DNA sequence: TTTAATTATGTCAAATATGACATATTACGA
DNA sequence: TCGTAATATGTCATATTTGACATAATTAAA
C-alpha cells in the first residue's frame, strides 16, 4: 500500500488527517498533494532548462536559495502562492500551468 | 488605463510593486491576480450550483463563513492553498482546475 | 415594512510561512 | 584525490494567514 508514500509525505512535514491515518488519503488530499508535486517538479525542470542556479532564481523572485530547494523538494511549509509566482517568473504561462494540471504538459 | 482596476485591487489589499506603481502591473503580477480571481469565481459558482450556503461550505472545509466570503470576494490575505482545497472539496477535479486556467472551462 | 437567512466586513490570538543565514551534503572538474 | 560550485537541511525573528467571533449589510419571503 501507501505506507512508504505516507512516511515520505510525513517526513516532508505533511499533516495527514486522522480519518486517513489508516485508510489512506482522501481523494482531495491526494489531489492537493499531486498538484503541489507537479508544480514543484515543473519549477525544477524549467529552472534547469534555463540553466539557472537556485540562487539565481531566488534572487529573481526576491527569495532565498534555501526556499527554492525546499520548493523543489516538495516540502510542506511552502505555499502554492510562492510556487505559482515562481513559475510565472520562470516564464511559465497561466495556460501552461493549466495544461500541467490537466496532464497535458510534457515537462521535457 | 487601469487606475480604476488598481484602486479596486488595492482596496482588496493587494500590494503592487513600486515599479508597477505608475506603469501598470507586470505580466506576472497580472497573471497571478487573474489566477486568484478565476479560482474565487469558480468557488462561488460551484457553491451556488450545489445550493450550499457559505456556512455549509465553511464547515465542510473546517473553516468559517467569513473566510469563504473573503475568498469569493477575491480578497487578499487568502492563500491559493485555501482556494484549491476549497475547490477540491466542492468536487472540482484537478483537471477542471487546469481547464479553468487554460480558459477552457465553462463555469455555468 | 418586518422578519429571518445569508453574505460582507472587521478584529483578534494562535498557527504557519517568510527571507535570511549558517552549515552540511552532494556533484563534478582539474 | 582535492577544491569549488551547487544544492540540501536546519534555525531564527518577522510577517502573514488562520479560524473564530462579532456585527453590519444585504437579500428574499411574508
CSV table of C-alpha atoms (C1' of nucleotides) in Angstrom, one decimal:
chain,number,residue,atom,x,y,z
A,1,UNK,CA,0.0,0.0,0.0
A,2,UNK,CA,0.9,3.6,0.6
A,3,UNK,CA,2.8,3.1,3.8
A,4,UNK,CA,6.0,4.1,2.1
A,5,UNK,CA,4.4,7.1,0.4
A,6,UNK,CA,2.8,8.2,3.6
A,7,UNK,CA,6.1,8.0,5.5
A,8,UNK,CA,7.7,10.1,2.8
A,9,UNK,CA,5.0,12.7,3.0
A,10,UNK,CA,5.1,12.9,6.7
A,11,UNK,CA,8.9,13.4,6.6
A,12,UNK,CA,8.2,16.3,4.3
A,13,UNK,CA,6.0,17.7,7.0
A,14,UNK,CA,2.5,17.0,5.7
A,15,UNK,CA,-0.2,16.6,8.3
A,16,UNK,CA,-2.5,13.8,7.2
A,17,UNK,CA,-6.0,13.9,8.5
A,18,UNK,CA,-6.7,11.3,11.2
A,19,UNK,CA,-9.5,9.6,9.3
A,20,UNK,CA,-7.0,8.9,6.6
A,21,UNK,CA,-4.4,7.8,9.1
A,22,UNK,CA,-5.0,4.1,8.4
A,23,UNK,CA,-7.3,4.1,5.4
A,24,UNK,CA,-5.2,6.2,3.1
A,25,UNK,CA,-5.5,9.7,1.9
A,26,UNK,CA,-8.9,11.1,0.8
A,27,UNK,CA,-9.2,11.9,-2.9
A,28,UNK,CA,-9.0,15.6,-2.1
A,29,UNK,CA,-5.8,15.2,0.0
A,30,UNK,CA,-4.3,13.1,-2.8
A,31,UNK,CA,-5.2,15.7,-5.5
A,32,UNK,CA,-3.9,18.5,-3.4
A,33,UNK,CA,-0.6,16.8,-2.9
A,34,UNK,CA,-0.4,15.8,-6.5
A,35,UNK,CA,-0.8,19.5,-7.5
A,36,UNK,CA,2.0,20.5,-5.2
A,37,UNK,CA,4.3,17.8,-6.6
A,38,UNK,CA,3.5,18.6,-10.2
A,39,UNK,CA,4.2,22.3,-9.7
A,40,UNK,CA,7.5,21.8,-7.8
A,41,UNK,CA,8.5,19.3,-10.5
A,42,UNK,CA,7.9,21.9,-13.2
A,43,UNK,CA,9.8,24.5,-11.3
A,44,UNK,CA,12.8,22.3,-11.1
A,45,UNK,CA,12.7,21.2,-14.8
A,46,UNK,CA,12.1,24.8,-16.0
A,47,UNK,CA,14.9,26.2,-14.0
A,48,UNK,CA,17.3,23.6,-15.2
A,49,UNK,CA,16.2,24.1,-18.8
A,50,UNK,CA,17.0,27.8,-18.4
A,51,UNK,CA,20.3,26.9,-16.8
A,52,UNK,CA,19.6,28.9,-13.7
A,53,UNK,CA,21.0,28.1,-10.3
A,54,UNK,CA,18.7,28.0,-7.3
A,55,UNK,CA,20.4,31.2,-6.1
A,56,UNK,CA,19.7,33.0,-9.4
A,57,UNK,CA,16.1,32.0,-9.3
A,58,UNK,CA,15.9,33.0,-5.6
A,59,UNK,CA,17.2,36.5,-6.4
A,60,UNK,CA,14.8,36.8,-9.3
A,61,UNK,CA,11.8,36.3,-7.1
A,62,UNK,CA,13.2,38.0,-4.1
A,63,UNK,CA,13.6,34.9,-2.0
A,64,UNK,CA,16.4,32.7,-0.9
A,65,UNK,CA,18.2,29.6,-2.2
A,66,UNK,CA,17.1,27.5,0.7
A,67,UNK,CA,13.5,28.3,-0.1
A,68,UNK,CA,13.9,27.2,-3.7
A,69,UNK,CA,15.5,24.0,-2.6
A,70,UNK,CA,12.5,23.3,-0.3
A,71,UNK,CA,10.1,24.1,-3.1
A,72,UNK,CA,11.7,21.7,-5.5
A,73,UNK,CA,11.8,19.0,-2.8
A,74,UNK,CA,8.1,19.2,-2.5
A,75,UNK,CA,8.5,20.2,1.1
A,76,UNK,CA,5.5,21.4,3.1
A,77,UNK,CA,5.7,24.9,4.6
A,78,UNK,CA,5.7,26.3,1.1
A,79,UNK,CA,2.6,27.8,-0.2
A,80,UNK,CA,1.1,27.3,-3.6
A,81,UNK,CA,1.3,31.1,-3.9
A,82,UNK,CA,5.0,31.0,-3.8
A,83,UNK,CA,5.2,28.2,-6.3
A,84,UNK,CA,2.9,29.9,-8.8
A,85,UNK,CA,4.7,33.2,-8.5
A,86,UNK,CA,8.0,31.3,-9.1
A,87,UNK,CA,6.6,29.5,-12.2
A,88,UNK,CA,5.4,32.8,-13.6
A,89,UNK,CA,8.8,34.3,-13.1
A,90,UNK,CA,10.3,31.3,-14.9
A,91,UNK,CA,8.2,32.3,-17.9
A,92,UNK,CA,5.6,29.6,-17.5
A,93,UNK,CA,2.2,30.9,-18.5
A,94,UNK,CA,-1.1,30.5,-16.8
A,95,UNK,CA,-2.2,28.3,-19.7
A,96,UNK,CA,0.8,26.1,-19.3
A,97,UNK,CA,0.1,25.7,-15.6
A,98,UNK,CA,-3.4,24.7,-16.6
A,99,UNK,CA,-2.1,22.1,-19.1
A,100,UNK,CA,0.2,20.7,-16.4
A,101,UNK,CA,-2.8,20.2,-14.1
A,102,UNK,CA,-4.7,18.6,-16.9
A,103,UNK,CA,-1.9,16.2,-17.5
A,104,UNK,CA,-1.2,17.7,-21.0
A,105,UNK,CA,2.2,19.3,-20.5
A,106,UNK,CA,5.4,17.5,-21.4
A,107,UNK,CA,7.9,18.8,-18.9
A,108,UNK,CA,10.9,17.8,-21.1
B,1,UNK,CA,-5.9,52.9,-18.1
B,2,UNK,CA,-6.0,50.7,-15.1
B,3,UNK,CA,-6.3,53.3,-12.5
B,4,UNK,CA,-9.8,52.1,-11.6
B,5,UNK,CA,-8.6,48.5,-11.6
B,6,UNK,CA,-5.6,49.3,-9.4
B,7,UNK,CA,-7.7,51.1,-6.9
B,8,UNK,CA,-10.0,48.2,-6.7
B,9,UNK,CA,-7.1,45.8,-6.2
B,10,UNK,CA,-5.5,48.0,-3.6
B,11,UNK,CA,-8.8,48.1,-1.7
B,12,UNK,CA,-8.7,44.4,-1.6
B,13,UNK,CA,-5.3,44.6,0.0
B,14,UNK,CA,-3.0,43.8,-2.8
B,15,UNK,CA,0.5,45.2,-2.6
B,16,UNK,CA,1.5,46.3,-6.1
B,17,UNK,CA,5.3,46.5,-6.7
B,18,UNK,CA,6.6,50.0,-6.8
B,19,UNK,CA,8.0,49.7,-10.3
B,20,UNK,CA,4.4,48.9,-11.4
B,21,UNK,CA,3.1,51.8,-9.4
B,22,UNK,CA,2.7,54.1,-12.3
B,23,UNK,CA,3.5,51.9,-15.3
B,24,UNK,CA,0.9,49.2,-14.6
B,25,UNK,CA,1.2,45.6,-13.4
B,26,UNK,CA,3.9,43.3,-14.7
B,27,UNK,CA,2.6,40.4,-16.8
B,28,UNK,CA,3.5,38.1,-13.9
B,29,UNK,CA,1.5,40.2,-11.4
B,30,UNK,CA,-1.4,40.3,-13.8
B,31,UNK,CA,-1.3,36.6,-14.4
B,32,UNK,CA,-1.1,35.9,-10.7
B,33,UNK,CA,-4.1,38.1,-9.9
B,34,UNK,CA,-6.1,36.6,-12.8
B,35,UNK,CA,-5.5,33.1,-11.4
B,36,UNK,CA,-6.8,34.2,-8.0
B,37,UNK,CA,-9.9,35.8,-9.5
B,38,UNK,CA,-10.7,32.8,-11.7
B,39,UNK,CA,-10.4,30.4,-8.8
B,40,UNK,CA,-12.6,32.5,-6.5
B,41,UNK,CA,-15.1,32.9,-9.2
B,42,UNK,CA,-15.3,29.2,-9.7
B,43,UNK,CA,-15.7,28.7,-5.9
B,44,UNK,CA,-18.7,31.0,-5.9
B,45,UNK,CA,-20.4,29.5,-8.9
B,46,UNK,CA,-19.8,25.9,-7.9
B,47,UNK,CA,-21.1,26.6,-4.4
B,48,UNK,CA,-24.2,28.2,-5.8
B,49,UNK,CA,-24.7,25.3,-8.2
B,50,UNK,CA,-24.6,22.9,-5.3
B,51,UNK,CA,-27.0,25.1,-3.4
B,52,UNK,CA,-24.6,25.4,-0.4
B,53,UNK,CA,-24.5,28.3,1.9
B,54,UNK,CA,-21.1,29.8,2.8
B,55,UNK,CA,-21.6,28.4,6.2
B,56,UNK,CA,-22.1,24.9,4.9
B,57,UNK,CA,-19.0,25.1,2.8
B,58,UNK,CA,-17.0,26.6,5.7
B,59,UNK,CA,-18.0,23.7,7.8
B,60,UNK,CA,-17.1,21.2,5.1
B,61,UNK,CA,-13.6,22.5,4.9
B,62,UNK,CA,-13.2,23.3,8.6
B,63,UNK,CA,-13.1,27.0,8.2
B,64,UNK,CA,-15.5,29.8,8.8
B,65,UNK,CA,-18.2,31.7,6.8
B,66,UNK,CA,-16.3,34.9,6.9
B,67,UNK,CA,-13.3,33.3,5.3
B,68,UNK,CA,-15.5,31.9,2.5
B,69,UNK,CA,-16.9,35.4,1.9
B,70,UNK,CA,-13.4,36.8,1.6
B,71,UNK,CA,-12.4,34.1,-0.8
B,72,UNK,CA,-15.3,34.7,-3.1
B,73,UNK,CA,-14.7,38.4,-3.0
B,74,UNK,CA,-11.2,37.8,-4.3
B,75,UNK,CA,-9.7,39.4,-1.2
B,76,UNK,CA,-6.0,39.3,-0.5
B,77,UNK,CA,-5.0,37.5,2.7
B,78,UNK,CA,-6.3,34.3,1.3
B,79,UNK,CA,-3.8,31.8,0.0
B,80,UNK,CA,-4.2,29.8,-3.2
B,81,UNK,CA,-3.8,26.8,-0.9
B,82,UNK,CA,-7.1,27.5,0.8
B,83,UNK,CA,-8.8,28.2,-2.5
B,84,UNK,CA,-7.6,25.0,-4.1
B,85,UNK,CA,-8.5,22.9,-1.1
B,86,UNK,CA,-12.0,24.5,-1.2
B,87,UNK,CA,-12.4,23.8,-4.9
B,88,UNK,CA,-11.5,20.1,-4.4
B,89,UNK,CA,-14.0,19.9,-1.5
B,90,UNK,CA,-16.6,21.3,-3.9
B,91,UNK,CA,-16.0,18.3,-6.1
B,92,UNK,CA,-13.9,20.2,-8.7
B,93,UNK,CA,-11.2,18.0,-10.0
B,94,UNK,CA,-7.5,18.8,-10.7
B,95,UNK,CA,-8.3,18.5,-14.4
B,96,UNK,CA,-11.1,21.0,-14.2
B,97,UNK,CA,-8.9,23.5,-12.4
B,98,UNK,CA,-6.4,23.0,-15.2
B,99,UNK,CA,-9.1,23.7,-17.8
B,100,UNK,CA,-10.1,26.8,-15.9
B,101,UNK,CA,-6.6,28.2,-16.0
B,102,UNK,CA,-6.4,27.3,-19.7
B,103,UNK,CA,-9.6,29.2,-20.3
B,104,UNK,CA,-11.5,26.1,-21.3
B,105,UNK,CA,-14.0,25.7,-18.6
B,106,UNK,CA,-17.5,27.0,-18.8
B,107,UNK,CA,-18.4,27.9,-15.3
B,108,UNK,CA,-22.1,27.8,-16.0
C,1,DT,C1',-42.3,47.1,6.2
C,2,DT,C1',-40.9,43.2,9.4
C,3,DT,C1',-38.6,39.1,9.9
C,4,DA,C1',-35.2,35.6,9.2
C,5,DA,C1',-31.4,33.9,6.4
C,6,DT,C1',-27.4,34.8,4.0
C,7,DT,C1',-23.4,37.3,3.0
C,8,DA,C1',-20.0,41.1,3.9
C,9,DT,C1',-16.6,43.4,6.9
C,10,DG,C1',-13.6,44.0,10.7
C,11,DT,C1',-10.7,42.3,14.7
C,12,DC,C1',-8.1,39.0,17.4
C,13,DA,C1',-4.7,35.5,19.3
C,14,DA,C1',-2.6,31.4,17.6
C,15,DA,C1',-0.6,29.0,13.9
C,16,DT,C1',2.1,28.9,9.8
C,17,DA,C1',5.1,30.9,6.1
C,18,DT,C1',8.6,34.1,5.1
C,19,DG,C1',13.5,35.6,3.8
C,20,DA,C1',17.9,35.5,5.8
C,21,DC,C1',21.5,33.0,7.4
C,22,DA,C1',24.6,29.1,8.8
C,23,DT,C1',26.3,25.0,7.6
C,24,DA,C1',26.1,20.2,5.8
C,25,DT,C1',25.9,17.5,1.8
C,26,DT,C1',26.4,16.5,-2.9
C,27,DA,C1',28.2,16.9,-7.8
C,28,DC,C1',31.7,17.4,-10.8
C,29,DG,C1',36.0,19.1,-12.9
C,30,DA,C1',41.0,19.5,-12.5
D,1,DT,C1',42.2,12.8,-4.6
D,2,DC,C1',41.2,18.0,-3.9
D,3,DG,C1',38.7,22.1,-4.5
D,4,DT,C1',34.7,24.5,-5.6
D,5,DA,C1',30.1,25.4,-7.1
D,6,DA,C1',25.5,23.8,-6.4
D,7,DT,C1',22.1,22.0,-3.6
D,8,DA,C1',20.1,20.3,0.9
D,9,DT,C1',18.9,21.0,5.7
D,10,DG,C1',18.0,23.4,9.9
D,11,DT,C1',17.1,27.7,12.8
D,12,DC,C1',15.6,32.3,13.7
D,13,DA,C1',12.7,36.7,14.2
D,14,DT,C1',9.3,38.8,11.5
D,15,DA,C1',5.3,38.9,8.6
D,16,DT,C1',1.2,36.9,7.0
D,17,DT,C1',-2.7,33.7,7.2
D,18,DT,C1',-5.6,31.0,10.0
D,19,DG,C1',-10.3,30.0,12.2
D,20,DA,C1',-13.3,32.1,15.4
D,21,DC,C1',-16.1,35.6,16.6
D,22,DA,C1',-18.9,39.9,16.5
D,23,DT,C1',-21.7,42.6,13.9
D,24,DA,C1',-23.1,45.2,9.8
D,25,DA,C1',-25.3,44.9,5.3
D,26,DT,C1',-27.9,42.6,2.0
D,27,DT,C1',-31.5,39.6,0.3
D,28,DA,C1',-35.8,37.5,0.0
D,29,DA,C1',-40.2,36.0,1.5
D,30,DA,C1',-44.4,37.1,4.3
